[in-house]
PDB file as gemmi writes it, atoms N, CA and C in Angstrom:
CRYST1    1.000    1.000    1.000  90.00  90.00  90.00 P 1                      
ATOM      1  N   MET A   1     -13.221  -4.663  26.692  1.00  0.00           N  
ATOM      2  CA  MET A   1     -12.665  -4.447  25.358  1.00  0.00           C  
ATOM      3  C   MET A   1     -13.782  -4.480  24.324  1.00  0.00           C  
ATOM      4  N   GLY A   2     -13.609  -3.675  23.290  1.00  0.00           N  
ATOM      5  CA  GLY A   2     -14.615  -3.634  22.249  1.00  0.00           C  
ATOM      6  C   GLY A   2     -14.518  -4.832  21.314  1.00  0.00           C  
ATOM      7  N   LYS A   3     -15.564  -5.016  20.551  1.00  0.00           N  
ATOM      8  CA  LYS A   3     -15.586  -6.144  19.614  1.00  0.00           C  
ATOM      9  C   LYS A   3     -14.491  -6.017  18.564  1.00  0.00           C  
ATOM     10  N   GLU A   4     -14.248  -4.770  18.125  1.00  0.00           N  
ATOM     11  CA  GLU A   4     -13.229  -4.564  17.093  1.00  0.00           C  
ATOM     12  C   GLU A   4     -11.847  -4.948  17.605  1.00  0.00           C  
ATOM     13  N   MET A   5     -11.570  -4.604  18.854  1.00  0.00           N  
ATOM     14  CA  MET A   5     -10.273  -4.946  19.426  1.00  0.00           C  
ATOM     15  C   MET A   5     -10.128  -6.466  19.574  1.00  0.00           C  
ATOM     16  N   MET A   6     -11.216  -7.120  19.964  1.00  0.00           N  
ATOM     17  CA  MET A   6     -11.177  -8.575  20.085  1.00  0.00           C  
ATOM     18  C   MET A   6     -10.889  -9.203  18.724  1.00  0.00           C  
ATOM     19  N   ARG A   7     -11.512  -8.653  17.679  1.00  0.00           N  
ATOM     20  CA  ARG A   7     -11.285  -9.158  16.321  1.00  0.00           C  
ATOM     21  C   ARG A   7      -9.830  -8.954  15.918  1.00  0.00           C  
ATOM     22  N   ASP A   8      -9.284  -7.791  16.249  1.00  0.00           N  
ATOM     23  CA  ASP A   8      -7.883  -7.506  15.929  1.00  0.00           C  
ATOM     24  C   ASP A   8      -6.951  -8.491  16.635  1.00  0.00           C  
ATOM     25  N   LEU A   9      -7.265  -8.781  17.901  1.00  0.00           N  
ATOM     26  CA  LEU A   9      -6.430  -9.711  18.657  1.00  0.00           C  
ATOM     27  C   LEU A   9      -6.507 -11.121  18.072  1.00  0.00           C  
ATOM     28  N   GLU A  10      -7.701 -11.507  17.606  1.00  0.00           N  
ATOM     29  CA  GLU A  10      -7.847 -12.821  16.969  1.00  0.00           C  
ATOM     30  C   GLU A  10      -7.036 -12.874  15.677  1.00  0.00           C  
ATOM     31  N   ASP A  11      -7.083 -11.791  14.890  1.00  0.00           N  
ATOM     32  CA  ASP A  11      -6.295 -11.729  13.658  1.00  0.00           C  
ATOM     33  C   ASP A  11      -4.811 -11.855  13.976  1.00  0.00           C  
ATOM     34  N   LEU A  12      -4.377 -11.141  14.999  1.00  0.00           N  
ATOM     35  CA  LEU A  12      -2.970 -11.177  15.400  1.00  0.00           C  
ATOM     36  C   LEU A  12      -2.576 -12.596  15.811  1.00  0.00           C  
ATOM     37  N   GLN A  13      -3.471 -13.263  16.537  1.00  0.00           N  
ATOM     38  CA  GLN A  13      -3.208 -14.637  16.976  1.00  0.00           C  
ATOM     39  C   GLN A  13      -3.065 -15.574  15.777  1.00  0.00           C  
ATOM     40  N   GLN A  14      -3.959 -15.422  14.791  1.00  0.00           N  
ATOM     41  CA  GLN A  14      -3.903 -16.272  13.599  1.00  0.00           C  
ATOM     42  C   GLN A  14      -2.622 -16.043  12.815  1.00  0.00           C  
ATOM     43  N   VAL A  15      -2.239 -14.771  12.663  1.00  0.00           N  
ATOM     44  CA  VAL A  15      -1.013 -14.462  11.927  1.00  0.00           C  
ATOM     45  C   VAL A  15       0.201 -14.999  12.682  1.00  0.00           C  
ATOM     46  N   GLU A  16       0.154 -14.868  13.995  1.00  0.00           N  
ATOM     47  CA  GLU A  16       1.269 -15.375  14.810  1.00  0.00           C  
ATOM     48  C   GLU A  16       1.405 -16.891  14.660  1.00  0.00           C  
ATOM     49  N   ASP A  17       0.268 -17.584  14.669  1.00  0.00           N  
ATOM     50  CA  ASP A  17       0.297 -19.038  14.499  1.00  0.00           C  
ATOM     51  C   ASP A  17       0.867 -19.430  13.134  1.00  0.00           C  
ATOM     52  N   SER A  18       0.402 -18.758  12.080  1.00  0.00           N  
ATOM     53  CA  SER A  18       0.884 -19.097  10.738  1.00  0.00           C  
ATOM     54  C   SER A  18       2.358 -18.716  10.581  1.00  0.00           C  
ATOM     55  N   PHE A  19       2.771 -17.649  11.277  1.00  0.00           N  
ATOM     56  CA  PHE A  19       4.187 -17.266  11.247  1.00  0.00           C  
ATOM     57  C   PHE A  19       5.035 -18.347  11.911  1.00  0.00           C  
ATOM     58  N   ARG A  20       4.545 -18.878  13.024  1.00  0.00           N  
ATOM     59  CA  ARG A  20       5.284 -19.941  13.718  1.00  0.00           C  
ATOM     60  C   ARG A  20       5.385 -21.202  12.860  1.00  0.00           C  
ATOM     61  N   ARG A  21       4.347 -21.463  12.053  1.00  0.00           N  
ATOM     62  CA  ARG A  21       4.378 -22.621  11.158  1.00  0.00           C  
ATOM     63  C   ARG A  21       5.203 -22.345   9.911  1.00  0.00           C  
ATOM     64  N   GLY A  22       5.586 -21.092   9.720  1.00  0.00           N  
ATOM     65  CA  GLY A  22       6.402 -20.732   8.566  1.00  0.00           C  
ATOM     66  C   GLY A  22       5.587 -20.389   7.336  1.00  0.00           C  
ATOM     67  N   GLU A  23       4.289 -20.104   7.510  1.00  0.00           N  
ATOM     68  CA  GLU A  23       3.434 -19.801   6.360  1.00  0.00           C  
ATOM     69  C   GLU A  23       3.426 -18.312   6.021  1.00  0.00           C  
ATOM     70  N   THR A  24       3.750 -17.473   6.987  1.00  0.00           N  
ATOM     71  CA  THR A  24       3.822 -16.038   6.717  1.00  0.00           C  
ATOM     72  C   THR A  24       5.223 -15.549   7.029  1.00  0.00           C  
ATOM     73  N   THR A  25       5.606 -14.482   6.353  1.00  0.00           N  
ATOM     74  CA  THR A  25       6.940 -13.925   6.569  1.00  0.00           C  
ATOM     75  C   THR A  25       6.930 -13.036   7.807  1.00  0.00           C  
ATOM     76  N   ARG A  26       8.111 -12.772   8.310  1.00  0.00           N  
ATOM     77  CA  ARG A  26       8.248 -11.881   9.469  1.00  0.00           C  
ATOM     78  C   ARG A  26       7.702 -10.496   9.139  1.00  0.00           C  
ATOM     79  N   LYS A  27       7.906 -10.068   7.894  1.00  0.00           N  
ATOM     80  CA  LYS A  27       7.445  -8.749   7.478  1.00  0.00           C  
ATOM     81  C   LYS A  27       5.920  -8.647   7.565  1.00  0.00           C  
ATOM     82  N   GLU A  28       5.220  -9.681   7.089  1.00  0.00           N  
ATOM     83  CA  GLU A  28       3.753  -9.686   7.160  1.00  0.00           C  
ATOM     84  C   GLU A  28       3.283  -9.698   8.613  1.00  0.00           C  
ATOM     85  N   TYR A  29       3.941 -10.507   9.424  1.00  0.00           N  
ATOM     86  CA  TYR A  29       3.582 -10.590  10.839  1.00  0.00           C  
ATOM     87  C   TYR A  29       3.765  -9.241  11.523  1.00  0.00           C  
ATOM     88  N   ARG A  30       4.881  -8.588  11.264  1.00  0.00           N  
ATOM     89  CA  ARG A  30       5.160  -7.274  11.875  1.00  0.00           C  
ATOM     90  C   ARG A  30       4.135  -6.234  11.423  1.00  0.00           C  
ATOM     91  N   ALA A  31       3.720  -6.304  10.144  1.00  0.00           N  
ATOM     92  CA  ALA A  31       2.747  -5.344   9.619  1.00  0.00           C  
ATOM     93  C   ALA A  31       1.419  -5.474  10.362  1.00  0.00           C  
ATOM     94  N   VAL A  32       0.961  -6.697  10.565  1.00  0.00           N  
ATOM     95  CA  VAL A  32      -0.304  -6.910  11.276  1.00  0.00           C  
ATOM     96  C   VAL A  32      -0.156  -6.482  12.729  1.00  0.00           C  
ATOM     97  N   GLU A  33       0.960  -6.863  13.344  1.00  0.00           N  
ATOM     98  CA  GLU A  33       1.211  -6.514  14.738  1.00  0.00           C  
ATOM     99  C   GLU A  33       1.216  -4.996  14.924  1.00  0.00           C  
ATOM    100  N   ASN A  34       1.902  -4.283  14.029  1.00  0.00           N  
ATOM    101  CA  ASN A  34       1.980  -2.824  14.131  1.00  0.00           C  
ATOM    102  C   ASN A  34       0.616  -2.172  13.953  1.00  0.00           C  
ATOM    103  N   SER A  35      -0.188  -2.685  13.016  1.00  0.00           N  
ATOM    104  CA  SER A  35      -1.506  -2.073  12.792  1.00  0.00           C  
ATOM    105  C   SER A  35      -2.408  -2.292  13.999  1.00  0.00           C  
ATOM    106  N   VAL A  36      -2.323  -3.469  14.625  1.00  0.00           N  
ATOM    107  CA  VAL A  36      -3.136  -3.741  15.817  1.00  0.00           C  
ATOM    108  C   VAL A  36      -2.721  -2.827  16.960  1.00  0.00           C  
ATOM    109  N   VAL A  37      -1.419  -2.679  17.155  1.00  0.00           N  
ATOM    110  CA  VAL A  37      -0.910  -1.817  18.227  1.00  0.00           C  
ATOM    111  C   VAL A  37      -1.308  -0.371  17.978  1.00  0.00           C  
ATOM    112  N   ARG A  38      -1.177   0.082  16.724  1.00  0.00           N  
ATOM    113  CA  ARG A  38      -1.512   1.464  16.383  1.00  0.00           C  
ATOM    114  C   ARG A  38      -2.990   1.739  16.647  1.00  0.00           C  
ATOM    115  N   LYS A  39      -3.848   0.778  16.266  1.00  0.00           N  
ATOM    116  CA  LYS A  39      -5.293   0.945  16.497  1.00  0.00           C  
ATOM    117  C   LYS A  39      -5.608   0.995  17.979  1.00  0.00           C  
ATOM    118  N   ALA A  40      -4.897   0.177  18.765  1.00  0.00           N  
ATOM    119  CA  ALA A  40      -5.152   0.115  20.201  1.00  0.00           C  
ATOM    120  C   ALA A  40      -4.735   1.411  20.889  1.00  0.00           C  
ATOM    121  N   ILE A  41      -3.659   2.019  20.410  1.00  0.00           N  
ATOM    122  CA  ILE A  41      -3.147   3.239  21.039  1.00  0.00           C  
ATOM    123  C   ILE A  41      -3.978   4.455  20.645  1.00  0.00           C  
ATOM    124  N   GLN A  42      -4.258   4.600  19.356  1.00  0.00           N  
ATOM    125  CA  GLN A  42      -4.977   5.780  18.879  1.00  0.00           C  
ATOM    126  C   GLN A  42      -6.482   5.593  19.007  1.00  0.00           C  
ATOM    127  N   PRO A  43      -7.204   6.602  19.433  1.00  0.00           N  
ATOM    128  CA  PRO A  43      -8.663   6.512  19.456  1.00  0.00           C  
ATOM    129  C   PRO A  43      -9.200   6.454  18.033  1.00  0.00           C  
ATOM    130  N   SER A  44     -10.310   5.744  17.833  1.00  0.00           N  
ATOM    131  CA  SER A  44     -10.850   5.581  16.489  1.00  0.00           C  
ATOM    132  C   SER A  44     -11.375   6.908  15.940  1.00  0.00           C  
ATOM    133  N   LYS A  45     -11.929   7.728  16.817  1.00  0.00           N  
ATOM    134  CA  LYS A  45     -12.427   9.039  16.379  1.00  0.00           C  
ATOM    135  C   LYS A  45     -11.558  10.123  17.009  1.00  0.00           C  
ATOM    136  N   PRO A  46     -11.142  11.092  16.231  1.00  0.00           N  
ATOM    137  CA  PRO A  46     -10.313  12.161  16.798  1.00  0.00           C  
ATOM    138  C   PRO A  46     -11.088  12.962  17.842  1.00  0.00           C  
ATOM    139  N   ALA A  47     -10.390  13.350  18.897  1.00  0.00           N  
ATOM    140  CA  ALA A  47     -11.064  14.045  19.997  1.00  0.00           C  
ATOM    141  C   ALA A  47     -11.442  15.452  19.606  1.00  0.00           C  
ATOM    142  N   GLY A  48     -10.525  16.171  18.986  1.00  0.00           N  
ATOM    143  CA  GLY A  48     -10.804  17.567  18.616  1.00  0.00           C  
ATOM    144  C   GLY A  48     -11.304  17.673  17.200  1.00  0.00           C  
ATOM    145  N   GLY A  49     -11.663  18.879  16.808  1.00  0.00           N  
ATOM    146  CA  GLY A  49     -12.089  19.113  15.440  1.00  0.00           C  
ATOM    147  C   GLY A  49     -10.893  19.329  14.541  1.00  0.00           C  
ATOM    148  N   LYS A  50     -11.122  19.986  13.430  1.00  0.00           N  
ATOM    149  CA  LYS A  50     -10.003  20.277  12.520  1.00  0.00           C  
ATOM    150  C   LYS A  50      -9.075  21.301  13.150  1.00  0.00           C  
ATOM    151  N   LYS A  51      -7.806  21.051  12.983  1.00  0.00           N  
ATOM    152  CA  LYS A  51      -6.821  22.003  13.478  1.00  0.00           C  
ATOM    153  C   LYS A  51      -6.187  22.671  12.273  1.00  0.00           C  
ATOM    154  N   ARG A  52      -6.037  23.982  12.351  1.00  0.00           N  
ATOM    155  CA  ARG A  52      -5.436  24.689  11.222  1.00  0.00           C  
ATOM    156  C   ARG A  52      -4.036  25.128  11.570  1.00  0.00           C  
TER     157      ARG A  52                                                      
END                                                                             
């Protein structure tokens, strides 16, 4: 795994912990979770060039 993905997973872990303690809302937790999942699924650089 890349360093960026490890950082994302650590962020997700921290948000999850604070959510469990009641410091963050479910909405904030879901937003972080979705962004981490989206980054993991999509490649950081597009494979093809511009499509018209």
